[in-house]
Tab-separated table of C-alpha atoms in Angstrom:
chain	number	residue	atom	x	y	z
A	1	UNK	CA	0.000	0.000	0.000
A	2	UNK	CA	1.054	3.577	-0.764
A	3	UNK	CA	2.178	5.556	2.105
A	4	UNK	CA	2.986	9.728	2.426
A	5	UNK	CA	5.114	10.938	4.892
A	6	UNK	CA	5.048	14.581	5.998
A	7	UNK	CA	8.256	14.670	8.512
A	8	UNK	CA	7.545	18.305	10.025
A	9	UNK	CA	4.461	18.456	12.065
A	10	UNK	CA	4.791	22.271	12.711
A	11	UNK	CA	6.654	24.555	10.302
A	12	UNK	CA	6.798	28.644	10.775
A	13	UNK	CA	8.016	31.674	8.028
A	14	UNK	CA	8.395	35.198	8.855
A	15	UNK	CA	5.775	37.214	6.047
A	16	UNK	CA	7.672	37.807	2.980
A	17	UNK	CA	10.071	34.648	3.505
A	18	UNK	CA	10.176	31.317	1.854
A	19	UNK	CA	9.593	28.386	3.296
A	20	UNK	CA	9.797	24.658	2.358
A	21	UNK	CA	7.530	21.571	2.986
A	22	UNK	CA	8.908	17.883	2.735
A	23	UNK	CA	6.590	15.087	1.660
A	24	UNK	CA	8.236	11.572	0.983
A	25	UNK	CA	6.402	8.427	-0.083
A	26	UNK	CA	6.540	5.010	-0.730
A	27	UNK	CA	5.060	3.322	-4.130
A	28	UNK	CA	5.912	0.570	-6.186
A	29	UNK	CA	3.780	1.862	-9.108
A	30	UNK	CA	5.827	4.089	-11.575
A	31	UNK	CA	3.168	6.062	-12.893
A	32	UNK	CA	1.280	8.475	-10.425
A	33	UNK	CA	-0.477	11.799	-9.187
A	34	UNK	CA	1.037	13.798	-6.238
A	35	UNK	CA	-0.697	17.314	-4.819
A	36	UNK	CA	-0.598	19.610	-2.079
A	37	UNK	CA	-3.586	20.999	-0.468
A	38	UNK	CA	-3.847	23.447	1.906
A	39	UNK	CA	-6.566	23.416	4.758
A	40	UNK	CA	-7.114	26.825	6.577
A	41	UNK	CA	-8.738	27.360	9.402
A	42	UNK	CA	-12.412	26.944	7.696
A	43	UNK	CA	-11.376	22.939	7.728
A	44	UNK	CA	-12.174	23.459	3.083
A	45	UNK	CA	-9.404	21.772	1.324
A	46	UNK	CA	-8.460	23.679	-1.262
A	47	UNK	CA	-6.064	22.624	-4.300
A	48	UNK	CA	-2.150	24.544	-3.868
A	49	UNK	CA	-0.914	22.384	-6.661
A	50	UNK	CA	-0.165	19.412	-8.736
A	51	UNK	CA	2.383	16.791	-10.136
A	52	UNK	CA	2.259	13.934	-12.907
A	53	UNK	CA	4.861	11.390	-12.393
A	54	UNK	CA	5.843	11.419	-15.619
A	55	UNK	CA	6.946	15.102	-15.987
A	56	UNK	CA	10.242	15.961	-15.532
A	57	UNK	CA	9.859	19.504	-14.971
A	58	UNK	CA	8.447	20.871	-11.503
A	59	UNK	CA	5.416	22.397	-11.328
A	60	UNK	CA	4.895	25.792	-10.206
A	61	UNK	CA	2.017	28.047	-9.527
A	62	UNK	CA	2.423	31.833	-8.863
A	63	UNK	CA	4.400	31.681	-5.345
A	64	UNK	CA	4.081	27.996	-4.767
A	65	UNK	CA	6.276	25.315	-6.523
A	66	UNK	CA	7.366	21.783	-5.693
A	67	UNK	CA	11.121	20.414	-6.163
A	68	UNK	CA	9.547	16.398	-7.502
A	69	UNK	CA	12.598	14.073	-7.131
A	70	UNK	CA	11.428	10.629	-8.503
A	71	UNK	CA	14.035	8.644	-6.982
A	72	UNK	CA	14.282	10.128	-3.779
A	73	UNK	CA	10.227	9.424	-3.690
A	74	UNK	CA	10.552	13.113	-2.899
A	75	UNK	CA	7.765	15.985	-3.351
A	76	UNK	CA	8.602	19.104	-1.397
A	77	UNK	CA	6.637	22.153	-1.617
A	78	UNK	CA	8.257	25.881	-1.593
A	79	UNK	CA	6.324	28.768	-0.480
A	80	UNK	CA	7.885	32.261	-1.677
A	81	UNK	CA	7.058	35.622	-0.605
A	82	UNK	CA	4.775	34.394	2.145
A	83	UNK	CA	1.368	36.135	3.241
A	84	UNK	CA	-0.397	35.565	6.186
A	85	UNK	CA	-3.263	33.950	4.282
A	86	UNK	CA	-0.833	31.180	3.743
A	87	UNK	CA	-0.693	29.966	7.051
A	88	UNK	CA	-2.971	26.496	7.502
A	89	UNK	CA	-2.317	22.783	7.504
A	90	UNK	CA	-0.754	21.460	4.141
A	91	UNK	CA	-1.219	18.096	3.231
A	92	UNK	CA	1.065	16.063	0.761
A	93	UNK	CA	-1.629	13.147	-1.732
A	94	UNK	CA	-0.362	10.835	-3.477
A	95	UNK	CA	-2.798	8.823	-6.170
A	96	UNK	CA	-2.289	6.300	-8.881
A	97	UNK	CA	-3.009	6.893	-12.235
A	98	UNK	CA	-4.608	3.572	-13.593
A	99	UNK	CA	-8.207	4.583	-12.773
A	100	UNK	CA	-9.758	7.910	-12.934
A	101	UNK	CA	-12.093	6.875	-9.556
A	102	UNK	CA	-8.546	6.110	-7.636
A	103	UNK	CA	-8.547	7.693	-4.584
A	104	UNK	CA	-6.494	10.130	-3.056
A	105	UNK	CA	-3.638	8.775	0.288
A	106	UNK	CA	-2.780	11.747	2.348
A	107	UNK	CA	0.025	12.390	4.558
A	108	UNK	CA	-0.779	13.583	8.133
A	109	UNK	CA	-0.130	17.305	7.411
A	110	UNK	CA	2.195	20.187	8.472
A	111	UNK	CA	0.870	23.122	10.189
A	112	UNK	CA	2.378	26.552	9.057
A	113	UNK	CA	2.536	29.210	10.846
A	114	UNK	CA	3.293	32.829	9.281
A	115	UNK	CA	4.904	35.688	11.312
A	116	UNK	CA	4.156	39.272	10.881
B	1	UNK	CA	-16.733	28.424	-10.095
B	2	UNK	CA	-18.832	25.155	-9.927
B	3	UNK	CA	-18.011	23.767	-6.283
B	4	UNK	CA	-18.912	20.659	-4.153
B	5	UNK	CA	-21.421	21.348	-1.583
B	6	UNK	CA	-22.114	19.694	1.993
B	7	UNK	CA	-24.806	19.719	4.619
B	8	UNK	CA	-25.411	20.487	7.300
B	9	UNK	CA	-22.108	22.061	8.313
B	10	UNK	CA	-22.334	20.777	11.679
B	11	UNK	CA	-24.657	17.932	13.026
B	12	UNK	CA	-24.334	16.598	16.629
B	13	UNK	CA	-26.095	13.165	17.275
B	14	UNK	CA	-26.227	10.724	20.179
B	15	UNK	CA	-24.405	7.304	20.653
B	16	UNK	CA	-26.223	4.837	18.801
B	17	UNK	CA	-28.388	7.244	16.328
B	18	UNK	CA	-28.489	7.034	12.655
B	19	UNK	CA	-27.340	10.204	10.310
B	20	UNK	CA	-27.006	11.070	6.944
B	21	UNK	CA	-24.692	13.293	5.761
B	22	UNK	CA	-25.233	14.979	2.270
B	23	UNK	CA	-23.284	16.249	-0.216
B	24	UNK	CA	-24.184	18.026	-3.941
B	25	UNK	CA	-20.993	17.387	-6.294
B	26	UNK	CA	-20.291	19.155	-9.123
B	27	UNK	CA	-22.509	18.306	-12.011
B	28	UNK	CA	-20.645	16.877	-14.481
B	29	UNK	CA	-18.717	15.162	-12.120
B	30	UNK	CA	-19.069	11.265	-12.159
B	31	UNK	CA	-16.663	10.178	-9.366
B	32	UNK	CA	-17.388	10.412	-5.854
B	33	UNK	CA	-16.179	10.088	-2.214
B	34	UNK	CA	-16.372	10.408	0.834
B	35	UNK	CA	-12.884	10.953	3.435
B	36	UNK	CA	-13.100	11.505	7.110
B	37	UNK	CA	-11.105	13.820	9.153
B	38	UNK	CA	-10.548	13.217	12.946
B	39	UNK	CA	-10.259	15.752	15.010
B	40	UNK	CA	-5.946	16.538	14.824
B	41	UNK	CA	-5.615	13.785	12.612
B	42	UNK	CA	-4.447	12.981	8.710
B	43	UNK	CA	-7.545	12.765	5.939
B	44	UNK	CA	-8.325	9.039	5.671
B	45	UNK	CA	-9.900	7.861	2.794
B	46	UNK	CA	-13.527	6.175	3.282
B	47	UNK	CA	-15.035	4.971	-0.116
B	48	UNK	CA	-15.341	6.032	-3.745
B	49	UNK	CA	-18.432	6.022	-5.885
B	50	UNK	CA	-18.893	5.549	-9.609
B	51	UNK	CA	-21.880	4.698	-11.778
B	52	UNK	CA	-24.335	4.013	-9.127
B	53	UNK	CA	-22.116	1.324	-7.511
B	54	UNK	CA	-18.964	1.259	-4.404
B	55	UNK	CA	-15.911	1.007	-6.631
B	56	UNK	CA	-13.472	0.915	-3.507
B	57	UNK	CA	-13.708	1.611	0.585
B	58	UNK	CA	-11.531	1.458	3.179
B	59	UNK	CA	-11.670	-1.181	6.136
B	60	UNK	CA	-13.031	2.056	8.003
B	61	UNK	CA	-16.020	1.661	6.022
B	62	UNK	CA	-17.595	-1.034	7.672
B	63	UNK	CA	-21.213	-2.183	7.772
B	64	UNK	CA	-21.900	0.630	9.706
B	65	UNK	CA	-21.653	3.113	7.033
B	66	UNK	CA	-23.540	3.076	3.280
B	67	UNK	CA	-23.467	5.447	0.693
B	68	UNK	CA	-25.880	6.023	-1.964
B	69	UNK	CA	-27.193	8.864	-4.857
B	70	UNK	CA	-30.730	8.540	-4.690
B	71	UNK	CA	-31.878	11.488	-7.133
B	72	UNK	CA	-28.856	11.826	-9.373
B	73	UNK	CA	-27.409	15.499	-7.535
B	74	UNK	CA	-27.626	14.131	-3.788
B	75	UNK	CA	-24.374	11.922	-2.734
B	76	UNK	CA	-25.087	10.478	0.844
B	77	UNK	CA	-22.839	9.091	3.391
B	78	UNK	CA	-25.264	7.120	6.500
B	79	UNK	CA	-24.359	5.957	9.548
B	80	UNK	CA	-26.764	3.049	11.089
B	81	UNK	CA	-25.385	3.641	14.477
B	82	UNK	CA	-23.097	6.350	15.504
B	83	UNK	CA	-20.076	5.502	17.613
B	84	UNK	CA	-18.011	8.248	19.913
B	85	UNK	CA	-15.338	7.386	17.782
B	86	UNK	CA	-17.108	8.514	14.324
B	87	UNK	CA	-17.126	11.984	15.615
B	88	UNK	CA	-14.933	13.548	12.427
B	89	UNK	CA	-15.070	15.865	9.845
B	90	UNK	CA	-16.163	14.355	6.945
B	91	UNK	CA	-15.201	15.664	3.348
B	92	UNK	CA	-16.857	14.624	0.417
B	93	UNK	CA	-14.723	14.936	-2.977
B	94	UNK	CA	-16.046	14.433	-6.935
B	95	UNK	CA	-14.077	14.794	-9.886
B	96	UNK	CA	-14.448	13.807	-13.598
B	97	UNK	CA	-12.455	11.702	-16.271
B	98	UNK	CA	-10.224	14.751	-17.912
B	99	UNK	CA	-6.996	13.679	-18.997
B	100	UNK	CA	-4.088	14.821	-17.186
B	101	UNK	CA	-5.885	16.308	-13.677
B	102	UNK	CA	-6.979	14.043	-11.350
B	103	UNK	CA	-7.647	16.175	-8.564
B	104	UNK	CA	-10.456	16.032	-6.432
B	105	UNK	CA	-12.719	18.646	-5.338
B	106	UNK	CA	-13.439	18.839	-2.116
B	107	UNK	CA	-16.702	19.992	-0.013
B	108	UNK	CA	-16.334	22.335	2.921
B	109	UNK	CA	-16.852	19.494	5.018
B	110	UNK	CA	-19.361	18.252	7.362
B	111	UNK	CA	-18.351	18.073	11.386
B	112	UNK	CA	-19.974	15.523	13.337
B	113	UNK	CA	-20.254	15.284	17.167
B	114	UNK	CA	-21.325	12.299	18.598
B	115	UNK	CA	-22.400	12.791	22.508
């Protein structure tokens, strides 16, 4: 069974910093689906971004983009320029890709904090 | 923006009560789910939905819990008998065959107490 790992329970960033969030997991398939959602205080999860597998390049959107290292089973996500709207839980999801009805495995989450 | 929509926002139910939990997906959308969220706690997948039939659950989905879309909009999550430990917030998700985005859309989530 797939399994996401989210090593830092609690993470902080002063406003206008950047901050990184780690996300390993474990899968023997070699074609998949990894995302970060974000989950502020109003518990909605809401899409940060997305990964395929297959794609070399990282994906970025606006002031969030993830470093994907296949090998390493890696998927960390950056944060530039952060606002204070940013802070909430982020969770790391990992699905496969052989069905479009797969569902998503989430890692346990990582609070952040941003500082004025 | 098309979203997924859940109600009530908050129910609190006894030990031992039935309750439904309902969700509107979007639309078009043809896959559906249903994750619950305790209380400090990762989101844990419960089952998945797709032409009128389970496709997958979770051993949390025991035979305690049914799902169903009884009018073709509605998606339902029940409960026969609520446990203290099914107190959760519980997110239902749709999303539809495009190629290349599998995301999931998420509802704003329905929290239940059980006293």
């Amino acid at each position: 069974a797939q399994t996401v790992t989210q090593s830092q329970p609690e993470m902080s960033v002063q406003e206008a910093e950047t901050v990184t969030l780690s996300c390993t997991y474990d899968t023997s398939e070699s074609d998949y689906y990894l995302f970060w959602y974000k989950q502020p205080p109003s518990r909605q999860m809401i899409l940060v971004i997305r990964q395929e597998a297959y794609k070399q390049q990282n994906a970025t959107e606006n002031r969030f983009s993830v470093n994907f290292q296949k090998a390493a089973k890696s998927f960390s996500l950056k944060i530039s320029d952060s606002q204070l709207g940013d802070a909430a839980m982020y969770f790391c999801a990992y699905r496969r890709s052989d069905n479009y009805g797969q569902n998503f495995v989430f890692g346990p989450g990582t609070r952040l904090s941003v500082l004025p | 923006e098309p979203e997924v929509t859940q109600t009530p926002s908050h129910q609190v139910t006894q030990m031992g009560q039935e309750v439904i939990l309902r969700c509107v997906p979007i639309s078009n959308h043809l896959y559906f789910y249903w994750y619950r969220q305790i209380l400090g706690q990762k989101v844990e997948f419960l089952v998945s939905f797709y032409n009128n039939e389970i496709s997958e659950k979770s051993e949390i989905f025991d035979d305690q819990f049914s799902v169903e879309r009884p009018d073709g909009s509605n998606f339902t999550l029940k409960i026969r008998s609520t446990k203290l430990e099914d107190s959760a917030m519980y997110f239902c998700a749709s999303n539809i065959p495009r190629l290349n985005t599998y995301e999931q859309y998420f509802g704003p989530g329905t929290r239940l107490t059980v006293t």
